[in-house]
Coordinates of C-alpha atoms in Angstrom, one line a residue:
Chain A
X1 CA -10.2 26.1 -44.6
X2 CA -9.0 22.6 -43.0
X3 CA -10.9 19.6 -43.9
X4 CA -11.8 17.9 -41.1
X5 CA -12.1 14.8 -42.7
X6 CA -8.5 14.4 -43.2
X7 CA -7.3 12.6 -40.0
X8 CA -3.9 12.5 -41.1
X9 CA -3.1 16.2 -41.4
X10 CA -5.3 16.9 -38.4
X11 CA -2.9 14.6 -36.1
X12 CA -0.2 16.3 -37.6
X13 CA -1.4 19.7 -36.8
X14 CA -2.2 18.6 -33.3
X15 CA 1.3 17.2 -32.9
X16 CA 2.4 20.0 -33.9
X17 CA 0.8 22.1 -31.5
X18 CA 1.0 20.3 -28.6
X19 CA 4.8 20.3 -30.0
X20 CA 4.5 23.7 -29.2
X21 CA 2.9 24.5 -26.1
X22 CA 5.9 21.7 -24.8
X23 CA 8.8 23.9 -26.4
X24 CA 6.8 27.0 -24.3
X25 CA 7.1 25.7 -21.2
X26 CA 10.4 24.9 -21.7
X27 CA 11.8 28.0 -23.0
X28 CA 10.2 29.7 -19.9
X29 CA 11.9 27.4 -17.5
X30 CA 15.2 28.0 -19.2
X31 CA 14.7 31.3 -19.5
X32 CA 14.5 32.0 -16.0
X33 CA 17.0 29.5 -15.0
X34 CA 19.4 31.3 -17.5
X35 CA 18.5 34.6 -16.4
X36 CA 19.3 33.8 -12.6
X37 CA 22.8 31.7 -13.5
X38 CA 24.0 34.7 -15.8
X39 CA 23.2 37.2 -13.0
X40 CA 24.1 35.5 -9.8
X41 CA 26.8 32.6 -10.6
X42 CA 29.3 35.1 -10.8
X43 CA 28.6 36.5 -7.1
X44 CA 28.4 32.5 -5.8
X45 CA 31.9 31.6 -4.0
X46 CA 33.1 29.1 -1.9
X47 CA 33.7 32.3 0.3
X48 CA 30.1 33.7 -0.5
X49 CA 28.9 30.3 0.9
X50 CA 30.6 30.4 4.0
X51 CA 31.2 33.7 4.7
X52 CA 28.6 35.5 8.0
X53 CA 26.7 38.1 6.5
X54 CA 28.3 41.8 6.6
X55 CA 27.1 45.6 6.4
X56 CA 23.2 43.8 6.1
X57 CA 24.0 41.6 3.0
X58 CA 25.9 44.0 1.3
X59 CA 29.2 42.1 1.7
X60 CA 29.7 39.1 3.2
X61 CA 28.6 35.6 2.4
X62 CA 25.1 33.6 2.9
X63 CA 26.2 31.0 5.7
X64 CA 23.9 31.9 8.3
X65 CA 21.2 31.6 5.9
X66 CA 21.8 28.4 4.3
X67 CA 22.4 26.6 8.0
X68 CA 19.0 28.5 9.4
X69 CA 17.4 27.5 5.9
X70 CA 18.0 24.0 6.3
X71 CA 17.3 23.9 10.5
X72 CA 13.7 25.2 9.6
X73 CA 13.1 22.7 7.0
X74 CA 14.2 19.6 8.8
X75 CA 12.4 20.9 12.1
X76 CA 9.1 21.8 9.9
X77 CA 9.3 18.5 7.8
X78 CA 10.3 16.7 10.8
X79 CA 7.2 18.0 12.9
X80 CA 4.5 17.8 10.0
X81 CA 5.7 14.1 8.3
X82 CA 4.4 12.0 11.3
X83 CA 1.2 14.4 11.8
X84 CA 0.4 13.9 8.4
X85 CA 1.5 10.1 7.7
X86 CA -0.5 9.4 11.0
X87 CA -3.7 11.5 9.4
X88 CA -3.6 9.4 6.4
X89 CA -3.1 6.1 7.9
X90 CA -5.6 6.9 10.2
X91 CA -8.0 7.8 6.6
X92 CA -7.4 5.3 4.7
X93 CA -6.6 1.9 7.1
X94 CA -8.7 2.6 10.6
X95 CA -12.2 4.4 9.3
X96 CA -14.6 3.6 6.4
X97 CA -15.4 6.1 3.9
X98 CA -18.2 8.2 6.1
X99 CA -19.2 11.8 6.5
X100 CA -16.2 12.8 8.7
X101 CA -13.1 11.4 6.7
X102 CA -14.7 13.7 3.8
X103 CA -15.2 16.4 6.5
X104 CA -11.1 16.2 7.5
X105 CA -10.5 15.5 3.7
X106 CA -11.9 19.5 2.7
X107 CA -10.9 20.6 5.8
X108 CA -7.7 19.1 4.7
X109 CA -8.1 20.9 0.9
X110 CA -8.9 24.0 2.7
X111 CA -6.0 24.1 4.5
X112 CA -3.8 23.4 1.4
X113 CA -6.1 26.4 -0.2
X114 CA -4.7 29.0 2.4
X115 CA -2.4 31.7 1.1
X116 CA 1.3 31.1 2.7
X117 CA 0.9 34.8 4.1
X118 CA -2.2 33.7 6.4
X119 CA -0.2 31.2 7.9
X120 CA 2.4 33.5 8.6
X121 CA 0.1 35.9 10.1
X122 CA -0.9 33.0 12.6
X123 CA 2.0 31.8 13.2
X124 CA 3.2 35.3 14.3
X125 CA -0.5 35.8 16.4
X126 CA -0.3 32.0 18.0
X127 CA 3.6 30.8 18.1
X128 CA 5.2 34.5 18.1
X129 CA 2.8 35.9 20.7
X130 CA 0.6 34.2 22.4
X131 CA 3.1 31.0 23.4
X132 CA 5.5 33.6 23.6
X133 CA 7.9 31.6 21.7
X134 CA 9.3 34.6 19.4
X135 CA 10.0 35.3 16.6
X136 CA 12.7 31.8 16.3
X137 CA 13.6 28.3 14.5
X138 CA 10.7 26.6 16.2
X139 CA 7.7 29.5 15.7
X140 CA 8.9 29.4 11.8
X141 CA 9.2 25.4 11.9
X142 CA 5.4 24.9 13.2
X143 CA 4.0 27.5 10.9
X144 CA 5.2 26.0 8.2
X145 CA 4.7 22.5 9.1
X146 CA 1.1 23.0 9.2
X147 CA 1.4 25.0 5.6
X148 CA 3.0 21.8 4.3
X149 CA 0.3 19.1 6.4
X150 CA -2.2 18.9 3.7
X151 CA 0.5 18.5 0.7
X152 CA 1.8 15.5 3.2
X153 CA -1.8 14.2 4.0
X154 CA -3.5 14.0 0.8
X155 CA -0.5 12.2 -1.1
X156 CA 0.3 10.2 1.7
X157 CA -3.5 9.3 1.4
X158 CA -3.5 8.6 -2.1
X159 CA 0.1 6.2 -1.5
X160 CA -1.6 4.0 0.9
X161 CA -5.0 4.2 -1.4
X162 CA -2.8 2.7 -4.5
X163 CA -1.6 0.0 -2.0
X164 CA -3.6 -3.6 -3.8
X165 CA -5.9 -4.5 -1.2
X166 CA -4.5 -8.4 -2.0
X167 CA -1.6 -7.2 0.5
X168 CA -3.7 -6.7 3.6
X169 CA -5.7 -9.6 2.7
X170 CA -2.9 -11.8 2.5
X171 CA -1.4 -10.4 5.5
X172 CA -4.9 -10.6 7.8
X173 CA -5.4 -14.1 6.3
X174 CA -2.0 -15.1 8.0
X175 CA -4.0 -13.4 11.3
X176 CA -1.9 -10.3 10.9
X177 CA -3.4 -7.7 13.4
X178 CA -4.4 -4.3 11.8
X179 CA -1.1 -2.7 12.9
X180 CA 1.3 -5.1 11.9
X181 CA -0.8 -5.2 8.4
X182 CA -0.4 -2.0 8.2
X183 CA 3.6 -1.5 9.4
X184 CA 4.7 -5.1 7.0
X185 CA 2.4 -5.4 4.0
X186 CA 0.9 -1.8 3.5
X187 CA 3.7 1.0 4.6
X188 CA 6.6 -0.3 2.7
X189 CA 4.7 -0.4 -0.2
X190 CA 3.4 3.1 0.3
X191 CA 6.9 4.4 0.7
X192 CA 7.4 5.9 -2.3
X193 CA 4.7 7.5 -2.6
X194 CA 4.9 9.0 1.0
X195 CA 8.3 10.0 0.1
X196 CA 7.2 12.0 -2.8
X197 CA 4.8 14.1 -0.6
X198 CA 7.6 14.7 2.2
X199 CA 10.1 15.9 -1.3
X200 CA 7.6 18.3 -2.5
X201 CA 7.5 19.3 1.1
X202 CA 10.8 19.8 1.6
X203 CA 11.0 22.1 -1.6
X204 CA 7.9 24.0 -0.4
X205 CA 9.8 24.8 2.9
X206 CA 13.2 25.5 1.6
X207 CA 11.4 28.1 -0.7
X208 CA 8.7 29.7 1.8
X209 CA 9.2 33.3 2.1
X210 CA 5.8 34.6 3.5
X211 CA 4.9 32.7 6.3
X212 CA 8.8 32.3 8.1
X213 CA 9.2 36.3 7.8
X214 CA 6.3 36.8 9.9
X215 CA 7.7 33.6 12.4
X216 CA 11.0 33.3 11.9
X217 CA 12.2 36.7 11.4
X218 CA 15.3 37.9 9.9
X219 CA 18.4 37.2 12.5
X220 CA 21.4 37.8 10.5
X221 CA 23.8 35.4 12.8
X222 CA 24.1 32.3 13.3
X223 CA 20.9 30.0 14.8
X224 CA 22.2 28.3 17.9
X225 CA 19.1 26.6 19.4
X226 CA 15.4 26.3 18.1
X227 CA 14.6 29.9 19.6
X228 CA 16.8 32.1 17.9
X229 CA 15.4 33.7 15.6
X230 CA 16.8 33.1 11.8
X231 CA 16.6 34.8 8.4
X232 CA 16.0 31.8 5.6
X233 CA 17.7 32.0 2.1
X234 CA 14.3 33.5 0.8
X235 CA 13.6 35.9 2.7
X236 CA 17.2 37.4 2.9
X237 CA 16.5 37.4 -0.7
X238 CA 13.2 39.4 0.0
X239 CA 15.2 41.7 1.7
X240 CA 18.3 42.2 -0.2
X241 CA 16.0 42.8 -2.8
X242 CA 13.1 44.6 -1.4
X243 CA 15.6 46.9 0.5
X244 CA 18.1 47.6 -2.5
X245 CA 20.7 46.7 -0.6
X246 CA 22.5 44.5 -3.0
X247 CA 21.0 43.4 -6.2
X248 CA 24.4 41.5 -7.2
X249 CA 24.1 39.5 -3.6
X250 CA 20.4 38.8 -3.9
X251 CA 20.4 37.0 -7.5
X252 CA 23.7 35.0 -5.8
X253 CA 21.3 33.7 -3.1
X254 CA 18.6 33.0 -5.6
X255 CA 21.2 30.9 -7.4
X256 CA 21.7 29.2 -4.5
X257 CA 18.2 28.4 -3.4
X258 CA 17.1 27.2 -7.3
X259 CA 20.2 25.2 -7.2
X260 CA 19.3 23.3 -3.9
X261 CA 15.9 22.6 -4.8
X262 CA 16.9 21.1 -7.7
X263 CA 19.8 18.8 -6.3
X264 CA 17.0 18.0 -3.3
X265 CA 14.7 17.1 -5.8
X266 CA 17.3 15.1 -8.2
X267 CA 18.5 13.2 -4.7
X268 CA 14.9 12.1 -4.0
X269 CA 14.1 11.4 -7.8
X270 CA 16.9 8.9 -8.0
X271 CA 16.1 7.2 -3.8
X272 CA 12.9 6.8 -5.0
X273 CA 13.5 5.4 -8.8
X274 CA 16.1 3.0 -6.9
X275 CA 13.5 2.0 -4.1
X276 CA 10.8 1.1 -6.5
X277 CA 13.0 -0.7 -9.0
X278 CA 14.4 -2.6 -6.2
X279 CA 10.7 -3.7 -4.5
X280 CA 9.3 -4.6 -8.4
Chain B
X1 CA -15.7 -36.3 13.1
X2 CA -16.0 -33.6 11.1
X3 CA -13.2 -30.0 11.0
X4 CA -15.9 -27.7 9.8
X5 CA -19.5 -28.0 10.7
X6 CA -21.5 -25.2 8.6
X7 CA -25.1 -25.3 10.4
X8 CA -27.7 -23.0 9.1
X9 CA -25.6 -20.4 7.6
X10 CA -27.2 -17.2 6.2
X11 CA -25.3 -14.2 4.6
X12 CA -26.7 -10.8 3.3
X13 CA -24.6 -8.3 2.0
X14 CA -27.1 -5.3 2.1
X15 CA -30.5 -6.7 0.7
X16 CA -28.6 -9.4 -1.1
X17 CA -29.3 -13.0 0.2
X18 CA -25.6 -14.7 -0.8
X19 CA -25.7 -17.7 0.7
X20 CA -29.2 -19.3 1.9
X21 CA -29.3 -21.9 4.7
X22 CA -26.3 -23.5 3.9
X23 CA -25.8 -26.7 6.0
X24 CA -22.7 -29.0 5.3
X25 CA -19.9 -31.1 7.0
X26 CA -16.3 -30.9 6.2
X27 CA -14.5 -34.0 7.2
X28 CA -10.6 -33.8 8.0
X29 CA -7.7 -34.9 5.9
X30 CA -9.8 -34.4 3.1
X31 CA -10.2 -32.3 0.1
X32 CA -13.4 -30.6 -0.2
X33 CA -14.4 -29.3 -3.5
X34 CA -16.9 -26.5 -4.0
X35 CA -18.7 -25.9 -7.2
X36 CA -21.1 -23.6 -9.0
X37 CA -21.5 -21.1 -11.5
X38 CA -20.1 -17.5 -11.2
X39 CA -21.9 -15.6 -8.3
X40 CA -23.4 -18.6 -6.5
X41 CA -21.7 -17.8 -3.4
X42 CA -19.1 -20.7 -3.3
X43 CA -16.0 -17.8 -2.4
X44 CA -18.2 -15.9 -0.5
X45 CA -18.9 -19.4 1.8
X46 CA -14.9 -20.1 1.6
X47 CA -14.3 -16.6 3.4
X48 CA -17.1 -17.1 5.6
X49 CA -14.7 -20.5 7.5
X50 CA -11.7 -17.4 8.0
X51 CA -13.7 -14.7 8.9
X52 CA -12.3 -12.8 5.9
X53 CA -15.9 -11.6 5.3
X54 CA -15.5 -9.0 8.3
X55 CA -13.8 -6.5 5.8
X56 CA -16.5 -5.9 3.9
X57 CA -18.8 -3.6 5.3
X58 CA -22.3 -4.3 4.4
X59 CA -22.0 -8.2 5.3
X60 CA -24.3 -9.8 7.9
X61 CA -24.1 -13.4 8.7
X62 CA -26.1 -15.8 11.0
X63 CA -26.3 -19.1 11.1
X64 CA -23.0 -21.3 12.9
X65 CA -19.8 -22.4 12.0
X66 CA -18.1 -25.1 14.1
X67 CA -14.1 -25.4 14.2
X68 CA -13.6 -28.4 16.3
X69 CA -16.9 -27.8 17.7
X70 CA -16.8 -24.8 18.3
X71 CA -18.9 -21.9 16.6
X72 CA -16.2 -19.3 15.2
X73 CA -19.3 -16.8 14.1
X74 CA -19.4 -16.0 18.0
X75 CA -18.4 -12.3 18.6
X76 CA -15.5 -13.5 21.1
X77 CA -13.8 -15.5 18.5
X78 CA -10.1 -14.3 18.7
X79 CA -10.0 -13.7 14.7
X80 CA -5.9 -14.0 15.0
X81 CA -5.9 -17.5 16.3
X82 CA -8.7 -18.4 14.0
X83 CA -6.5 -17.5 10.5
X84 CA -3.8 -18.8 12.3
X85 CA -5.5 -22.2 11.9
X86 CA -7.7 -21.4 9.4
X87 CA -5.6 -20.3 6.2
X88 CA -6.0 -18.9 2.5
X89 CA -4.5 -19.5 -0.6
X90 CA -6.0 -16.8 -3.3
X91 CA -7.2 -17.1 -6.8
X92 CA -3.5 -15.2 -8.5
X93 CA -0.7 -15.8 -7.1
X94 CA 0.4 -12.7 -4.7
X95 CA 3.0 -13.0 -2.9
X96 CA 4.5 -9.8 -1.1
X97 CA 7.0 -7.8 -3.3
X98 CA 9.4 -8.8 -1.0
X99 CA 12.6 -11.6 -1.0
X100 CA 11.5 -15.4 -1.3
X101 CA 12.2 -15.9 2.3
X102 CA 10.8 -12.7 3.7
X103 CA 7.3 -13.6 2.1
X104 CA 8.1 -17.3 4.1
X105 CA 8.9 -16.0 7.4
X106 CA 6.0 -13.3 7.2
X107 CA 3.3 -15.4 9.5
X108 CA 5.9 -16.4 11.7
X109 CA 7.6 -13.4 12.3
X110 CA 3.9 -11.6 13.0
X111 CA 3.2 -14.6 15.4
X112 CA 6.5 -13.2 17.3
X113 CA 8.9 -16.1 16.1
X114 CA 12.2 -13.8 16.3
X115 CA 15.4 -16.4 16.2
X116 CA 16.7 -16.3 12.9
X117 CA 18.1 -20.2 13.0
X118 CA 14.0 -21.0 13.6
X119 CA 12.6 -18.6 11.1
X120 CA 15.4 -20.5 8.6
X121 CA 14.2 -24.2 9.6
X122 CA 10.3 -23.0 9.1
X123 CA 11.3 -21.3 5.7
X124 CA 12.8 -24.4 4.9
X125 CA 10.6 -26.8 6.2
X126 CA 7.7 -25.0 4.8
X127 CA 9.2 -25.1 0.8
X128 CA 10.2 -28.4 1.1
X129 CA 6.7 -29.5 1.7
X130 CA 5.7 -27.6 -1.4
X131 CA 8.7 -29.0 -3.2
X132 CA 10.3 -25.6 -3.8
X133 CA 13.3 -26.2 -1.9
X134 CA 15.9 -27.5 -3.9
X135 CA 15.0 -25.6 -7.0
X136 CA 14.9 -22.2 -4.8
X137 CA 17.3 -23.0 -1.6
X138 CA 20.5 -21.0 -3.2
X139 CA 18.3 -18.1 -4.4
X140 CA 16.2 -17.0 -0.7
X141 CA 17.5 -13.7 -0.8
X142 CA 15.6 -13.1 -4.6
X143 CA 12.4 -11.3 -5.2
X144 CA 9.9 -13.4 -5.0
X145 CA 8.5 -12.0 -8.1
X146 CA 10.7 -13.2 -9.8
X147 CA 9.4 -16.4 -10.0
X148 CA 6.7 -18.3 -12.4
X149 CA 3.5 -18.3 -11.6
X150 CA 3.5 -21.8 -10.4
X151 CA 6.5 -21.3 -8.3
X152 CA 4.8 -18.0 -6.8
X153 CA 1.6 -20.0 -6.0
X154 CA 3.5 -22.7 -4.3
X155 CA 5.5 -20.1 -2.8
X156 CA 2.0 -18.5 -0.7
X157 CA 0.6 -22.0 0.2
X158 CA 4.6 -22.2 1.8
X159 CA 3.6 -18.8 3.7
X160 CA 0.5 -20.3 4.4
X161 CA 2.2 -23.5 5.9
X162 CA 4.9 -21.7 7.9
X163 CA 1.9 -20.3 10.2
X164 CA 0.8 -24.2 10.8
X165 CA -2.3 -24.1 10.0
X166 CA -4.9 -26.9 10.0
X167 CA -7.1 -25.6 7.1
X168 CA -6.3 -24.8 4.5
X169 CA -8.5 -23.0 1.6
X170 CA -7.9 -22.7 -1.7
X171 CA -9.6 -20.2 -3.7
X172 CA -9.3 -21.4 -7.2
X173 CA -5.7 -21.8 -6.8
X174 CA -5.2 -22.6 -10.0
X175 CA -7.3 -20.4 -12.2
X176 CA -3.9 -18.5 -12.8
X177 CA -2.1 -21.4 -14.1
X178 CA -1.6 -23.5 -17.4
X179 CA -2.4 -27.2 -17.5
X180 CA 1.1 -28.6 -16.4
X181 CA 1.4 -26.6 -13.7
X182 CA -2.4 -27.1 -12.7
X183 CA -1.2 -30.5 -12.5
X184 CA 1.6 -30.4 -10.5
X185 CA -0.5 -28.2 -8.1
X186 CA -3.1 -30.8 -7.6
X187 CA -0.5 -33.1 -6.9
X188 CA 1.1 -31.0 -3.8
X189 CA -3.1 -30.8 -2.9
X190 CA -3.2 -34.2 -2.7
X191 CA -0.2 -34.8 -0.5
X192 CA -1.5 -31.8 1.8
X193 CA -4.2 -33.7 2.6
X194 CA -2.3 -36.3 4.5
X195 CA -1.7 -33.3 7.2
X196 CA -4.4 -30.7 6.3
X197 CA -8.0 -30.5 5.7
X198 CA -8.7 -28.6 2.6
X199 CA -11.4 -27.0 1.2
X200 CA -10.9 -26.0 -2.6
X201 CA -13.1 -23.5 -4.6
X202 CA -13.1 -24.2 -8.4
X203 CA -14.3 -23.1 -11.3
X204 CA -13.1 -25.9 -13.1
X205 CA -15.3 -29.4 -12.9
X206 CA -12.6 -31.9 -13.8
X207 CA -10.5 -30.1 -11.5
X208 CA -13.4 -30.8 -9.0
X209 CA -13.8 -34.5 -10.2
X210 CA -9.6 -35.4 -9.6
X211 CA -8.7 -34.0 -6.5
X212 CA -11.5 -34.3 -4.4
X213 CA -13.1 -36.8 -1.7
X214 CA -16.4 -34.5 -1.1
X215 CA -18.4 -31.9 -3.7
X216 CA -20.9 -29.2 -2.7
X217 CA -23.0 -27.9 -6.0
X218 CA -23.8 -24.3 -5.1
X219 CA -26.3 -22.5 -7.2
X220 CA -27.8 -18.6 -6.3
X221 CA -26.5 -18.9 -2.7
X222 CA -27.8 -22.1 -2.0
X223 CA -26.1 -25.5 -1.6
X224 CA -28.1 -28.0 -4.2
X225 CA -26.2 -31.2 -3.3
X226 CA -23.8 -32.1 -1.0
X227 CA -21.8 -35.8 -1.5
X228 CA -18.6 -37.8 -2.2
X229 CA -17.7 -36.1 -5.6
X230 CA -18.0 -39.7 -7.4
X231 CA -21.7 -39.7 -6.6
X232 CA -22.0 -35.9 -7.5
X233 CA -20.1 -36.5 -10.6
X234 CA -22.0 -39.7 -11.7
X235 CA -25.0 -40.0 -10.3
X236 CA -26.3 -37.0 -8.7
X237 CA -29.7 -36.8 -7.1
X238 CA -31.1 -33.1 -8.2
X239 CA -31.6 -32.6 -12.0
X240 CA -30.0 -28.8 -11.4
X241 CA -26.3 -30.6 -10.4
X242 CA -26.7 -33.1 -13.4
X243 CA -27.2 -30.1 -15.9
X244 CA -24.4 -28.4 -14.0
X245 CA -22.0 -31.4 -14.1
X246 CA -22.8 -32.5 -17.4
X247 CA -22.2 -29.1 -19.4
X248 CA -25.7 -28.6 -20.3
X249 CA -25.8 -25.6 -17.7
X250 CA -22.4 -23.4 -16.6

């Protein structure tokens, strides 16, 4: 039976587990990570990554799905950054904390709370349908700009929040108007932090699968304006795997999509490291 | 004739009564000292003569305040041209994160100055009349945090003097700062006051006592005693400003 009143074996213990439950998580990680690499990095080509897709995926290359891929996330990020930036502003600079801003704060949370598949669903009922837009670039780009709003709101909100309040005094005291508080002393300070809700963003949209089958579809060519329909890395993935059609190709795209996730999220990492140890 | 006129000033915030009937003069190209214990409302009067007061939700204020005569409580009062004239220096240094001669041209680049040959003669003008300029004239382009404390305190009384203001107050400007540099400070006040009016909140009596020409005592939101700071400092007329000045209270 452990003494309790040893404090020196007890942080040892402690250490040791939390020791632990660390090595865990990371043994999962790299487990998957490994698993994917072995499978699919032999299928990965400079010819599997510019080659149209043939016979349905089973032969062919992934091009058309890593240009429509990358189309829906800068249209969807594109459309939801200034939506959200402008909620947050809007939160934290222009009203006092009253009844509403915490009713569009949970309505906000709700939002963020909504399974990805709802949203597909009303994308496809709303963009797809009703606006008659189709199933295209721009039904899948709206859906999932809305998915990603809330992620952009709330740590938008929580950026300007950290902002010392010292900066708008300072700024007002010079007889700085709201806006141009806002736009010189508050925003560049926020930027960072903005930034790091528009990254996680971006990785939610690159890996969406749910919501841009339902609005985007599954084109196998080439996207040529925002209403052709595309299929996105993931959910040729869905397919090639859900369909059998080619386990080999399937774990080649997943490759592909971890790996560009990652690099986006290394990219960002070292913007933002460089941004904030330039302003401090 | 006097730059401020306070006339019957009362401030609540919520049921709190800050400042009480507050009635004083403030007499240009001087320095103005206000004194008090923690909590007796001496800030709270200082951002009452910029408005800065508006931020905080729960504040009501009556009562007058006259800049050149005229009452800047009045709704109307364009609050942009009023810190424009009326400016702030703030208890730690805090300039923006920003290069030494973007936290300079701040105010006049929000007042729509856009000529870069201007912007540089302000900058320049405005540091050499806090002394910074020859130390910092090669180095504009560095962060301004880069500096000491005293340098970054001169550094926002030079933003605040690029926006030419008239006023200029000081919210313990030197609360931040060790003695030698506390000293220098007071020396740039007391050149300031050749072009400024000043009004200086300090928690520090001597500071009070060398710098300058008038003293409120402020105790629990009300002004005790109002008078050239040699009279306050040596023979004041209510008992509550001797114990104050004297140590026995503080």
């Amino acid at each position: 039976m452990l003494k309790l009143h040893q404090p020196l074996l007890v942080d040892k213990a402690v250490k040791v587990l939390f020791w632990a439950l660390t090595f865990f998580t990371l043994i999962i990680l790299f487990f998957i990570l490994g698993f994917l690499l072995k499978k699919g990095l032999p299928v990965v080509s400079w010819e599997f990554l510019t080659q149209p897709i043939r016979d349905m995926g089973k032969s062919g290359g992934i091009f058309p799905s890593i240009i429509g891929t990358i189309y829906l996330t800068l249209l969807g990020v594109v459309l939801a950054t200034p939506l959200g930036v402008g909620t947050a502003i809007y939160l934290v600079e222009y009203t006092r904390e009253s009844r509403m801003t915490r009713a569009i704060r949970f309505g906000a949370d709700c939002l963020a709370g909504i399974p990805s598949i709802i949203f597909g669903m009303f994308g496809f009922v709303f963009f797809v349908i009703t606006l008659k837009m189709g199933w295209s670039l721009i039904s899948g780009a709206l859906t999932i700009a809305f998915m990603v709003l809330p992620t952009i709101i709330r740590t938008a909100e929580e950026a300007l929040k950290s902002v010392p309040q010292g900066y708008r005094e300072v700024s007002f005291s010079l007889g700085s108007g709201k806006w141009q508080t806002v736009l010189h002393a508050v925003l560049p300070r926020a930027l960072p932090g903005i930034l790091t809700g528009v990254v996680l963003s971006i990785g939610r949209c690159v890996g969406e699968t749910a919501a841009v089958i339902f609005t985007a579809g599954s084109a196998l060519g080439l996207p040529l304006s925002i209403f052709d329909s595309t299929r996105t890395l993931s959910v040729h993935f869905y397919i090639l795997a859900r369909e059998g059609i080619s386990m080999e190709n399937a774990y080649g795209t997943a490759v592909v999509l971890v790996l560009s996730i990652l690099l986006i999220n290394i990219f960002a990492y070292t913007l933002m490291n460089r941004y904030i140890s330039k302003n401090s | 004739m006097s730059k401020l006129e306070v006339k019957n000033l009362n401030m609540h915030y919520g049921d709190f009564h800050v400042l009480q009937s507050v009635n004083m003069p403030i007499a240009q190209h001087e320095i103005t000292a206000m004194i008090g214990p923690s909590g007796c409302g001496k800030s709270t009067l200082l951002r009452c003569f910029n408005r800065m007061n508006d931020l905080i939700e729960s504040a009501k204020i009556q009562g007058e305040i006259l800049l050149d005569e005229k009452n800047i409580l009045v709704k109307e009062t364009n609050l942009i041209k009023l810190r424009k004239k009326v400016g702030m220096v703030f208890q730690r240094p805090n300039p923006f994160p920003l290069s030494i001669y973007e936290n300079v041209s701040y105010g006049p680049k929000i007042h729509g100055e856009g000529k870069k040959r201007v912007l540089l003669e302000i900058v320049q003008k405005a540091l050499e009349d806090v002394l910074l300029w020859d130390e910092l004239k090669d180095r504009l382009k560095d962060s301004a945090l880069s500096l000491s404390l005293e340098q970054q305190q001169r550094l926002t009384i030079a933003r605040l003097l690029a926006v030419q203001p008239e006023v200029l107050l000081m919210d313990e400007p030197c609360s931040a700062l060790d003695p030698i540099s506390t000293q220098r400070v007071e020396e740039l006040m007391f050149q300031l006051k050749e072009k400024y009016t000043i009004v200086i909140v300090t928690h520090n009596m001597q500071q009070a006592a060398r710098v300058s020409d008038r003293t409120g005592y402020m105790l629990l939101g009300r002004l005790v005693e109002f008078d050239e700071t040699q009279k306050i400092f040596t023979n004041p007329k209510h008992k509550e400003t001797e114990d104050y000045v004297t140590g026995r209270f503080g």
